Short mmCIF file of C-alpha atoms and ligand atoms in Angstrom, two decimals:
data_model
loop_
_atom_site.label_atom_id
_atom_site.label_comp_id
_atom_site.label_asym_id
_atom_site.label_seq_id
_atom_site.Cartn_x
_atom_site.Cartn_y
_atom_site.Cartn_z
CA UNK A 1474 18.82 0.53 0.17
CA UNK A 1475 15.81 2.38 -1.22
CA UNK A 1476 15.85 3.22 -4.94
CA UNK A 1477 14.18 6.56 -5.53
CA UNK A 1478 13.23 8.06 -8.87
CA UNK A 1479 13.56 11.66 -7.72
CA UNK A 1480 14.14 11.91 -3.97
CA UNK A 1481 17.63 12.24 -2.55
CA UNK A 1482 18.52 9.53 -0.04
CA UNK A 1483 18.36 10.44 3.65
CA UNK A 1484 21.63 12.01 4.77
CA UNK A 1485 21.43 10.75 8.34
CA UNK A 1486 19.88 8.02 10.44
CA UNK A 1487 19.46 4.27 10.08
CA UNK A 1488 16.60 2.16 8.75
CA UNK A 1489 14.12 0.44 11.00
CA UNK A 1490 14.10 -3.25 10.08
CA UNK A 1491 11.85 -6.17 10.90
CA UNK A 1492 13.05 -9.41 12.49
CA UNK A 1493 10.78 -12.36 13.29
CA UNK A 1494 7.78 -10.10 12.92
CA UNK A 1495 9.12 -7.49 15.36
CA UNK A 1496 10.38 -4.02 14.54
CA UNK A 1497 14.05 -3.48 15.24
CA UNK A 1498 14.44 0.20 15.98
CA UNK A 1499 17.87 1.85 15.92
CA UNK A 1500 18.61 4.85 18.15
CA UNK A 1501 18.43 7.18 15.15
CA UNK A 1502 15.60 5.79 13.01
CA UNK A 1503 14.82 7.37 9.66
CA UNK A 1504 11.18 8.41 9.90
CA UNK A 1505 9.53 9.70 6.72
CA UNK A 1506 7.04 12.53 7.29
CA UNK A 1507 4.43 14.23 5.08
CA UNK A 1508 3.77 17.79 6.18
CA UNK A 1509 0.22 17.85 4.83
CA UNK A 1510 -2.04 20.44 3.21
CA UNK A 1511 -4.01 23.33 4.69
CA UNK A 1512 -3.19 23.59 8.38
CA UNK A 1513 -0.71 20.72 7.97
CA UNK A 1514 2.46 22.88 7.87
CA UNK A 1515 1.51 24.77 11.07
CA UNK A 1516 0.59 21.57 12.89
CA UNK A 1517 3.60 19.64 11.69
CA UNK A 1518 6.09 22.36 12.68
CA UNK A 1519 4.61 22.45 16.20
CA UNK A 1520 4.38 18.67 16.53
CA UNK A 1521 7.92 17.99 15.31
CA UNK A 1522 9.31 20.35 17.96
CA UNK A 1523 7.33 18.62 20.71
CA UNK A 1524 8.33 15.12 19.59
CA UNK A 1525 12.01 16.04 19.24
CA UNK A 1526 12.00 17.71 22.67
CA UNK A 1527 10.46 14.64 24.31
CA UNK A 1528 13.07 12.32 22.77
CA UNK A 1529 15.92 14.63 23.76
CA UNK A 1530 14.62 14.92 27.33
CA UNK A 1531 13.89 11.21 27.71
CA UNK A 1532 17.17 9.91 26.28
CA UNK A 1533 19.70 12.78 26.67
CA UNK A 1534 20.81 12.61 23.07
CA UNK A 1535 21.19 8.82 23.02
CA UNK A 1536 18.18 8.57 20.71
CA UNK A 1537 17.16 11.01 18.00
CA UNK A 1538 14.74 10.77 15.09
CA UNK A 1539 16.25 11.34 11.63
CA UNK A 1540 13.26 13.01 9.99
CA UNK A 1541 13.04 12.48 6.24
CA UNK A 1542 10.56 14.56 4.30
CA UNK A 1543 8.47 12.77 1.69
CA UNK A 1544 5.72 14.36 -0.33
CA UNK A 1545 2.02 14.00 -1.01
CA UNK A 1546 -0.78 16.44 -1.78
CA UNK A 1547 -0.31 20.01 -2.95
CA UNK A 1548 3.36 20.23 -1.98
CA UNK A 1549 4.08 17.06 -4.00
CA UNK A 1550 2.12 18.36 -6.95
CA UNK A 1551 3.99 21.68 -6.95
CA UNK A 1552 7.39 20.04 -6.55
CA UNK A 1553 7.03 16.81 -8.55
CA UNK A 1554 3.87 17.31 -10.62
CA UNK A 1555 2.33 14.28 -8.89
CA UNK A 1556 -0.16 14.18 -6.01
CA UNK A 1557 1.41 11.00 -4.64
CA UNK A 1558 4.90 10.31 -6.03
CA UNK A 1559 5.96 6.67 -6.17
CA UNK A 1560 9.05 7.64 -4.14
CA UNK A 1561 6.81 8.38 -1.15
CA UNK A 1562 5.46 4.83 -1.17
CA UNK A 1563 8.97 3.45 -1.72
CA UNK A 1564 10.26 5.40 1.29
CA UNK A 1565 7.49 4.23 3.62
CA UNK A 1566 7.93 0.64 2.45
CA UNK A 1567 11.67 0.90 3.08
CA UNK A 1568 11.61 2.71 6.45
CA UNK A 1569 8.42 1.07 7.84
CA UNK A 1570 7.14 3.84 10.12
CA UNK A 1571 5.94 7.25 8.93
CA UNK A 1572 3.84 10.15 10.18
CA UNK A 1573 1.73 12.58 8.22
CA UNK A 1574 -0.35 15.72 8.42
CA UNK A 1575 -3.81 15.88 6.82
CA UNK A 1576 -4.22 15.88 3.04
CA UNK A 1577 -6.98 17.56 1.05
CA UNK A 1578 -9.53 15.50 -0.87
CA UNK A 1579 -11.76 17.45 -3.24
CA UNK A 1580 -15.47 16.57 -2.97
CA UNK A 1581 -16.98 15.11 -6.18
CA UNK A 1582 -14.60 14.87 -9.14
CA UNK A 1583 -10.84 15.27 -9.25
CA UNK A 1584 -8.32 13.21 -7.30
CA UNK A 1585 -9.57 10.48 -5.03
CA UNK A 1586 -8.46 10.63 -1.45
CA UNK A 1587 -4.68 10.50 -1.06
CA UNK A 1588 -5.17 9.39 2.52
CA UNK A 1589 -7.17 6.40 1.38
CA UNK A 1590 -4.66 5.75 -1.44
CA UNK A 1591 -1.77 5.60 1.05
CA UNK A 1592 -3.67 3.13 3.22
CA UNK A 1593 -4.60 0.94 0.26
CA UNK A 1594 -1.23 1.03 -1.51
CA UNK A 1595 0.56 0.00 1.67
CA UNK A 1596 -2.26 -2.32 2.75
CA UNK A 1597 -2.48 -0.63 6.16
CA UNK A 1598 -5.58 -2.56 7.08
CA UNK A 1599 -6.08 -1.30 10.63
CA UNK A 1600 -7.00 2.27 11.45
CA UNK A 1601 -6.61 2.45 15.21
CA UNK A 1602 -8.11 5.51 16.88
CA UNK A 1603 -8.01 5.64 20.68
CA UNK A 1604 -10.55 7.89 22.36
CA UNK A 1605 -9.49 8.74 25.88
CA UNK A 1606 -10.04 11.56 28.29
CA UNK A 1607 -7.29 13.93 29.40
CA UNK A 1608 -8.11 15.67 32.63
CA UNK A 1609 -9.28 19.23 32.03
CA UNK A 1610 -10.40 18.91 28.41
CA UNK A 1611 -13.72 20.58 27.59
CA UNK A 1612 -16.55 18.18 26.79
CA UNK A 1613 -20.28 18.36 25.94
CA UNK A 1614 -21.02 15.23 28.03
CA UNK A 1615 -21.43 15.07 31.81
CA UNK A 1616 -18.91 12.31 32.54
CA UNK A 1617 -16.20 12.45 29.83
CA UNK A 1618 -13.81 10.67 32.19
CA UNK A 1619 -15.84 7.48 31.57
CA UNK A 1620 -14.87 7.49 27.90
CA UNK A 1621 -12.01 5.10 27.17
CA UNK A 1622 -12.47 3.36 23.85
CA UNK A 1623 -10.25 2.25 21.01
CA UNK A 1624 -11.73 2.11 17.53
CA UNK A 1625 -10.36 -0.48 15.11
CA UNK A 1626 -11.62 0.67 11.73
CA UNK A 1627 -11.16 -1.59 8.71
CA UNK A 1628 -9.04 0.49 6.38
CA UNK A 1629 -8.90 -1.12 2.94
CA UNK A 1630 -12.40 -2.24 1.91
CA UNK A 1631 -16.02 -1.10 2.03
CA UNK A 1632 -17.12 1.84 -0.07
CA UNK A 1633 -13.59 3.28 0.25
CA UNK A 1634 -12.48 0.84 -2.44
CA UNK A 1635 -13.71 3.60 -4.75
CA UNK A 1636 -15.67 1.35 -7.11
CA UNK A 1637 -18.40 3.62 -8.41
CA UNK A 1638 -19.83 4.92 -11.65
CA UNK A 1639 -21.27 8.33 -12.28
CA UNK A 1640 -24.96 8.81 -13.11
CA UNK A 1641 -25.49 9.21 -16.85
CA UNK A 1642 -22.15 7.65 -17.86
CA UNK A 1643 -21.85 4.85 -20.41
CA UNK A 1644 -20.29 2.71 -17.66
CA UNK A 1645 -23.17 3.09 -15.23
CA UNK A 1646 -25.60 2.24 -18.00
CA UNK A 1647 -23.69 -1.00 -18.58
CA UNK A 1648 -23.65 -1.84 -14.87
CA UNK A 1649 -27.37 -1.15 -14.47
CA UNK A 1650 -28.20 -3.21 -17.54
CA UNK A 1651 -26.09 -6.06 -16.16
CA UNK A 1652 -27.85 -5.86 -12.81
CA UNK A 1653 -31.28 -5.80 -14.42
CA UNK A 1654 -30.72 -8.34 -17.19
CA UNK A 1655 -28.23 -10.77 -15.70
CA UNK A 1656 -28.92 -10.52 -11.99
CA UNK A 1657 -32.68 -10.02 -11.99
CA UNK A 1658 -32.45 -6.76 -10.05
CA UNK A 1659 -35.65 -4.77 -10.30
CA UNK A 1660 -35.26 -2.49 -7.30
CA UNK A 1661 -33.28 0.40 -8.73
CA UNK A 1662 -35.84 3.13 -8.23
CA UNK A 1663 -34.53 5.58 -10.86
CA UNK A 1664 -32.32 3.56 -13.24
CA UNK A 1665 -31.93 6.40 -15.76
CA UNK A 1666 -30.44 8.81 -13.22
CA UNK A 1667 -28.66 6.56 -10.70
CA UNK A 1668 -24.97 6.52 -9.89
CA UNK A 1669 -23.84 3.13 -8.63
CA UNK A 1670 -21.31 2.31 -5.91
CA UNK A 1671 -20.00 -1.11 -4.90
CA UNK A 1672 -19.22 -2.13 -1.32
CA UNK A 1673 -16.76 -5.04 -1.15
CA UNK A 1674 -16.39 -6.62 2.30
CA UNK A 1675 -14.47 -9.90 2.61
CA UNK A 1676 -13.96 -12.48 5.31
CA UNK A 1677 -10.18 -12.11 4.86
CA UNK A 1678 -10.33 -8.33 5.30
CA UNK A 1679 -12.83 -8.43 8.16
CA UNK A 1680 -11.05 -11.20 10.02
CA UNK A 1681 -7.57 -9.66 9.88
CA UNK A 1682 -9.02 -6.41 11.27
CA UNK A 1683 -11.00 -8.16 14.00
CA UNK A 1684 -8.00 -10.37 14.84
CA UNK A 1685 -5.92 -7.24 15.45
CA UNK A 1686 -8.67 -5.79 17.62
CA UNK A 1687 -8.94 -8.96 19.72
CA UNK A 1688 -5.15 -9.18 20.08
CA UNK A 1689 -5.10 -5.57 21.24
CA UNK A 1690 -7.97 -6.12 23.67
CA UNK A 1691 -6.35 -9.21 25.20
CA UNK A 1692 -2.91 -7.58 25.43
CA UNK A 1693 -4.30 -4.52 27.20
CA UNK A 1694 -6.70 -6.32 29.52
CA UNK A 1695 -9.77 -4.80 27.92
CA UNK A 1696 -13.13 -6.23 28.97
CA UNK A 1697 -15.26 -6.09 25.84
CA UNK A 1698 -15.01 -5.91 22.08
CA UNK A 1699 -18.02 -4.61 20.18
CA UNK A 1700 -18.53 -5.39 16.50
CA UNK A 1701 -20.34 -2.32 15.14
CA UNK A 1702 -22.24 -3.01 11.90
CA UNK A 1703 -25.40 -2.26 9.96
CA UNK A 1704 -26.08 -5.92 9.29
CA UNK A 1705 -29.84 -5.66 9.55
CA UNK A 1706 -29.82 -3.79 6.23
CA UNK A 1707 -26.61 -4.91 4.50
CA UNK A 1708 -26.69 -8.61 5.31
CA UNK A 1709 -23.85 -9.91 3.15
CA UNK A 1710 -21.39 -7.12 3.92
CA UNK A 1711 -22.05 -5.61 7.37
CA UNK A 1712 -24.00 -8.63 8.65
CA UNK A 1713 -21.25 -10.91 7.41
CA UNK A 1714 -18.66 -8.76 9.20
CA UNK A 1715 -20.47 -9.47 12.48
CA UNK A 1716 -20.78 -13.21 11.75
CA UNK A 1717 -17.13 -13.50 10.73
CA UNK A 1718 -16.17 -11.68 13.93
CA UNK A 1719 -18.01 -14.18 16.11
CA UNK A 1720 -16.65 -17.08 14.07
CA UNK A 1721 -13.08 -15.83 14.43
CA UNK A 1722 -13.41 -15.23 18.17
CA UNK A 1723 -14.76 -18.73 18.74
CA UNK A 1724 -12.38 -20.55 16.38
CA UNK A 1725 -9.12 -18.75 17.15
CA UNK A 1726 -9.65 -17.38 20.66
CA UNK A 1727 -12.13 -19.87 22.08
CA UNK A 1728 -10.39 -20.16 25.46
CA UNK A 1729 -10.04 -16.38 25.89
CA UNK A 1730 -13.37 -15.03 24.69
CA UNK A 1731 -17.11 -15.41 25.22
CA UNK A 1732 -19.36 -14.22 22.40
CA UNK A 1733 -22.95 -13.10 22.25
CA UNK A 1734 -23.41 -15.75 19.54
CA UNK A 1735 -22.54 -18.34 22.20
CA UNK A 1736 -24.84 -16.54 24.63
CA UNK A 1737 -27.72 -16.83 22.13
CA UNK A 1738 -27.06 -20.54 21.58
CA UNK A 1739 -27.09 -21.26 25.33
CA UNK A 1740 -30.23 -19.16 25.76
CA UNK A 1741 -32.01 -21.13 23.06
CA UNK A 1742 -30.91 -24.51 24.38
CA UNK A 1743 -30.95 -23.95 28.14
CA UNK A 1744 -32.82 -20.68 28.80
CA UNK A 1745 -32.03 -17.12 29.82
CA UNK A 1746 -30.66 -17.86 33.30
CA UNK A 1747 -28.13 -20.34 31.92
CA UNK A 1748 -27.00 -17.83 29.28
CA UNK A 1749 -26.62 -15.04 31.86
CA UNK A 1750 -24.69 -17.37 34.14
CA UNK A 1751 -22.36 -18.42 31.30
CA UNK A 1752 -21.56 -14.77 30.53
CA UNK A 1753 -21.03 -13.94 34.24
CA UNK A 1754 -18.70 -16.93 34.60
CA UNK A 1755 -16.76 -15.85 31.51
CA UNK A 1756 -16.40 -12.33 32.92
CA UNK A 1757 -15.22 -13.73 36.25
CA UNK A 1758 -12.60 -15.80 34.41
CA UNK A 1759 -11.36 -12.60 32.75
CA UNK A 1760 -12.51 -13.61 29.29
CA UNK A 1761 -13.03 -10.94 26.65
CA UNK A 1762 -16.74 -10.50 25.93
CA UNK A 1763 -17.26 -10.19 22.18
CA UNK A 1764 -20.60 -8.57 21.38
CA UNK A 1765 -22.16 -6.50 18.63
CA UNK A 1766 -24.21 -3.36 18.14
CA UNK A 1767 -26.01 -1.99 15.13
CA UNK A 1768 -24.31 1.19 13.96
CA UNK A 1769 -27.16 3.68 14.41
CA UNK A 1770 -27.93 2.77 18.02
CA UNK A 1771 -24.22 2.40 18.72
CA UNK A 1772 -23.81 6.10 17.90
CA UNK A 1773 -26.35 6.91 20.62
CA UNK A 1774 -25.06 4.41 23.16
CA UNK A 1775 -21.43 5.54 22.99
CA UNK A 1776 -22.79 8.84 24.31
CA UNK A 1777 -25.33 7.59 26.81
CA UNK A 1778 -23.49 4.51 28.17
CA UNK A 1779 -19.80 4.95 27.40
CA UNK A 1780 -18.76 2.27 29.88
CA UNK A 1781 -20.49 -0.36 27.73
CA UNK A 1782 -17.88 0.27 25.03
CA UNK A 1783 -14.24 -0.62 25.25
CA UNK A 1784 -12.59 -1.87 22.05
CA UNK A 1785 -14.71 -1.35 18.91
CA UNK A 1786 -14.13 -3.21 15.65
CA UNK A 1787 -16.01 -1.88 12.66
CA UNK A 1788 -16.11 -1.39 8.92
CA UNK A 1789 -14.48 1.50 7.12
CA UNK A 1790 -17.36 3.97 6.81
CA UNK A 1791 -18.82 3.28 10.27
CA UNK A 1792 -15.34 3.80 11.71
CA UNK A 1793 -14.97 7.12 9.92
CA UNK A 1794 -18.24 8.42 11.40
CA UNK A 1795 -17.63 6.94 14.84
CA UNK A 1796 -14.16 8.38 15.22
CA UNK A 1797 -15.19 12.00 14.68
CA UNK A 1798 -18.34 11.57 16.82
CA UNK A 1799 -16.45 9.98 19.69
CA UNK A 1800 -13.66 12.55 19.56
CA UNK A 1801 -16.26 15.21 20.38
CA UNK A 1802 -16.77 13.66 23.82
CA UNK A 1803 -13.16 14.10 24.85
CA UNK A 1804 -12.05 17.49 23.58
CA UNK A 1805 -12.88 17.25 19.90
CA UNK A 1806 -11.11 16.51 16.70
CA UNK A 1807 -8.19 18.78 17.67
CA UNK A 1808 -6.76 16.07 19.93
CA UNK A 1809 -7.89 12.87 18.20
CA UNK A 1810 -4.91 10.77 17.07
CA UNK A 1811 -4.70 7.70 14.87
CA UNK A 1812 -2.53 5.04 13.34
CA UNK A 1813 -2.83 3.13 10.08
CA UNK A 1814 -1.07 -0.19 10.58
CA UNK A 1815 -0.35 -3.49 8.87
CA UNK A 1816 0.51 -5.75 11.82
CA UNK A 1817 1.85 -8.42 9.47
CA UNK A 1818 4.37 -6.38 7.45
CA UNK A 1819 5.06 -3.90 10.28
CA UNK A 1820 4.29 -0.84 8.14
CA UNK A 1821 2.52 2.06 9.81
CA UNK A 1822 1.54 5.66 9.12
CA UNK A 1823 0.49 7.77 12.08
CA UNK A 1824 -1.94 10.61 11.42
CA UNK A 1825 -4.57 12.81 13.00
CA UNK A 1826 -8.25 11.92 12.70
CA UNK A 1827 -9.10 15.42 11.45
CA UNK A 1828 -8.59 16.95 8.02
CA UNK A 1829 -6.86 20.04 6.67
CA UNK A 1830 -9.28 22.59 8.23
CA UNK A 1831 -8.58 24.89 5.25
CA UNK A 1832 -10.13 28.05 6.69
CA UNK A 1833 -7.38 28.13 9.33
CA UNK A 1834 -4.48 27.35 6.95
CA UNK A 1835 -1.37 29.41 7.65
CA UNK A 1836 -2.92 31.23 10.63
CA UNK A 1837 -0.98 29.27 13.28
CA UNK A 1838 -4.14 28.85 15.36
CA UNK A 1839 -5.32 25.24 15.25
CA UNK A 1840 -4.70 22.61 17.87
CA UNK A 1841 -1.62 20.50 17.06
CA UNK A 1842 -2.73 17.94 19.68
CA UNK A 1843 -3.93 15.29 17.23
CA UNK A 1844 -0.63 15.03 15.38
CA UNK A 1845 1.32 15.33 18.64
CA UNK A 1846 -0.70 12.41 20.07
CA UNK A 1847 -0.29 10.49 16.81
CA UNK A 1848 3.43 10.95 17.42
CA UNK A 1849 2.93 9.53 20.91
CA UNK A 1850 1.24 6.49 19.37
CA UNK A 1851 4.27 6.25 17.10
CA UNK A 1852 6.63 6.36 20.11
CA UNK A 1853 4.60 3.55 21.71
CA UNK A 1854 4.85 1.57 18.48
CA UNK A 1855 8.65 2.07 18.49
CA UNK A 1856 8.85 1.11 22.17
CA UNK A 1857 9.96 4.63 23.17
CA UNK A 1858 7.62 4.74 26.15
CA UNK A 1859 9.59 7.29 28.18
CA UNK A 1860 9.25 9.88 25.41
CA UNK A 1861 5.54 9.06 25.11
CA UNK A 1862 5.02 9.65 28.84
CA UNK A 1863 6.73 13.04 28.69
CA UNK A 1864 4.42 14.24 25.93
CA UNK A 1865 1.34 13.06 27.84
CA UNK A 1866 2.57 14.98 30.88
CA UNK A 1867 3.31 18.15 28.90
CA UNK A 1868 -0.04 18.04 27.17
CA UNK A 1869 -2.10 17.34 30.27
CA UNK A 1870 -0.37 20.05 32.29
CA UNK A 1871 -0.85 22.61 29.51
CA UNK A 1872 -4.57 21.79 29.35
CA UNK A 1873 -4.90 21.92 33.13
CA UNK A 1874 -3.15 25.33 33.12
CA UNK A 1875 -5.80 26.44 30.62
CA UNK A 1876 -3.23 27.69 28.15
CA UNK A 1877 -4.84 26.24 25.04
CA UNK A 1878 -5.64 26.80 21.37
CA UNK A 1879 -8.92 28.44 20.24
CA UNK A 1880 -10.93 25.20 20.02
CA UNK A 1881 -10.45 24.47 23.72
CA UNK A 1882 -10.41 28.13 24.84
CA UNK A 1883 -13.92 28.74 23.45
CA UNK A 1884 -15.25 25.91 25.63
CA UNK A 1885 -13.27 26.51 28.83
CA UNK A 1886 -14.01 29.22 31.39
CA UNK A 1887 -11.00 31.37 32.19
CA UNK A 1888 -8.73 29.89 29.52
CA UNK A 1889 -5.96 31.82 27.80
CA UNK A 1890 -6.11 31.36 24.03
CA UNK A 1891 -2.70 30.80 22.49
CA UNK A 1892 -1.42 29.97 19.03
CA UNK A 1893 -0.60 26.56 17.66
CA UNK A 1894 3.17 27.21 17.93
CA UNK A 1895 2.76 28.64 21.46
CA UNK A 1896 0.85 25.55 22.52
CA UNK A 1897 3.83 23.48 21.41
CA UNK A 1898 6.07 25.75 23.56
CA UNK A 1899 3.77 25.11 26.53
CA UNK A 1900 3.78 21.34 26.05
CA UNK A 1901 7.58 21.33 25.88
CA UNK A 1902 7.89 23.57 28.95
CA UNK A 1903 5.46 21.36 30.89
CA UNK A 1904 7.23 18.07 30.25
CA UNK A 1905 8.83 18.61 33.66
N1 NDP B 687 -6.71 11.96 7.17
C1 NDP B 687 -6.83 13.09 6.52
O1 NDP B 687 -5.87 13.65 6.01
C2 NDP B 687 -8.18 13.71 6.42
C3 NDP B 687 -8.40 14.63 5.42
N2 NDP B 687 -9.62 15.24 5.33
C4 NDP B 687 -9.74 16.26 4.27
O2 NDP B 687 -9.60 17.57 4.89
C5 NDP B 687 -10.35 18.52 4.14
C6 NDP B 687 -11.23 19.35 5.07
O3 NDP B 687 -12.22 18.49 5.63
P1 NDP B 687 -13.33 18.95 6.66
O4 NDP B 687 -14.51 18.11 6.44
O5 NDP B 687 -13.46 20.44 6.67
O6 NDP B 687 -12.80 18.46 8.08
P2 NDP B 687 -11.61 18.98 9.00
O7 NDP B 687 -11.36 17.92 9.99
O8 NDP B 687 -10.46 19.44 8.19
O9 NDP B 687 -12.19 20.28 9.72
C7 NDP B 687 -13.48 20.37 10.24
C8 NDP B 687 -13.50 21.24 11.47
O10 NDP B 687 -12.88 20.52 12.53
C9 NDP B 687 -12.19 21.39 13.39
N3 NDP B 687 -10.76 21.09 13.34
C10 NDP B 687 -10.09 20.33 12.41
N4 NDP B 687 -8.81 20.25 12.72
C11 NDP B 687 -8.64 20.94 13.86
C12 NDP B 687 -7.52 21.22 14.69
N5 NDP B 687 -6.31 20.75 14.40
N6 NDP B 687 -7.72 22.00 15.78
C13 NDP B 687 -8.94 22.44 16.09
N7 NDP B 687 -10.02 22.23 15.36
C14 NDP B 687 -9.88 21.48 14.26
C15 NDP B 687 -12.49 22.80 12.88
O11 NDP B 687 -13.71 23.15 13.52
P3 NDP B 687 -14.19 24.64 13.89
O12 NDP B 687 -14.34 25.35 12.59
O13 NDP B 687 -15.48 24.41 14.61
O14 NDP B 687 -13.18 25.25 14.76
C16 NDP B 687 -12.72 22.54 11.41
O15 NDP B 687 -13.42 23.55 10.77
C17 NDP B 687 -11.13 17.74 3.09
O16 NDP B 687 -10.42 17.83 1.88
C18 NDP B 687 -11.13 16.31 3.63
O17 NDP B 687 -11.27 15.39 2.61
C19 NDP B 687 -10.63 15.00 6.23
C20 NDP B 687 -10.45 14.09 7.24
C21 NDP B 687 -9.23 13.34 7.39
O1 AKG B 688 -9.26 11.19 2.95
C1 AKG B 688 -10.15 11.95 3.26
O2 AKG B 688 -10.38 12.99 2.65
C2 AKG B 688 -11.01 11.68 4.44
C3 AKG B 688 -10.42 10.67 5.36
C4 AKG B 688 -11.11 10.64 6.64
O3 AKG B 688 -12.14 11.25 6.85
C5 AKG B 688 -10.53 9.87 7.73
O4 AKG B 688 -9.47 9.28 7.57
O5 AKG B 688 -11.12 9.84 8.80
MG1 MG B 689 -12.84 10.98 8.84
#
């Protein structure tokens, strides 16, 4: 039983547990939720209604989520004088699966990202962000239906580790002196006025992320996995990520994958035709092709040749950029879901890709689709596939009927603009 400092224990529901590495989900699981800042309360209220309605419709009362509110962000600060109370982490550790709205991160000084803190504290090393097309969504590209990618973003390392020192501080002076005097660094262009950031990237962290991406790709019959990196510039972090990815694929999945590193070796030893034949043979055998792309060109190619990309494994910052950019192709950030997962401990927090969109806070206008679809990912994680299907149906029908929130309405001819809460009503009504 969880021991909380301040929170009251849940009054209903049972705990999810883990047995032999698999989640054991009761019919009334306790699911902690964080409402979120800014537009979070509007979105969460709408999403909760949709998710509850889908469960009720799918299981006729046999299953029901026991929602348990936990706090982070402004609401936590106002209630408990802490931006991220320890009880919130205790609850997610105890109940395994949680869902959250967006949380504000001030730019510059002040608190560091609570979103990042949650991922790091719980070691949720995978950020999985599927990018798929729903028929009828507005898109700036000609063939959005060709977009079907899943981003696996490393979630605990890279510059998000938050190791940095401010320009002018005593600490940065010490770091710069160390770099110059002990490490022979003479390339800091303006040492007197530089801030310094550190980018840790490990083989352990990279490999566990890439392992999850390969497992996902194999389980779902995906054809390719692309390692997206900027290894031409950052050789021992981003370049190493690519090398570790190839190494892992060959060592642990040698019979199920064919890598571009193998392709290059064959090309060097036996020529181009032999390398092309080896890749063709591997494709014919249904092997997963593991390849790589440098991050800048990848951002162009995901737009111009979406069918070349299937599962993407990448570092934290690249994944952050890629997920917002890719979302734009299939309806925008308003319907881009995500999951932060530790596949080893079973802990997961589901959350939208977007932020708090503060200018729309309290107006009941934004699209709740991202949190609704994050809830669908949560249903899939729990094995509640019937409820997931109902939400997909409700969402797709609502979009096809052109009864949509402002973000879609402004891009769709003949659409009726409705509020966030009304969109939830539509999704529920359209579950069939
Ligand atoms: N995981 C998290 O909790 C995240 C938190 N953040 C935090 O959120 C805050 C605001 O960040 P910001 O950079 O403005 O990014 P946001 O994602 O909050 O908003 C940027 C723009 O995206 C569009 N948008 C966002 N959410 C929706 C939605 N639900 N429906 C429709 N459109 C939407 C709006 O575009 P338009 O104006 O064109 O309609 C909005 O102005 C910051 O503190 C940031 O750190 C950011 C990302 C993730
Ligand atoms: O925590 C934040 O403020 C930003 C997080 C973010 O952009 C993301 O998770 O994609
Ligand atoms: Mg982001």
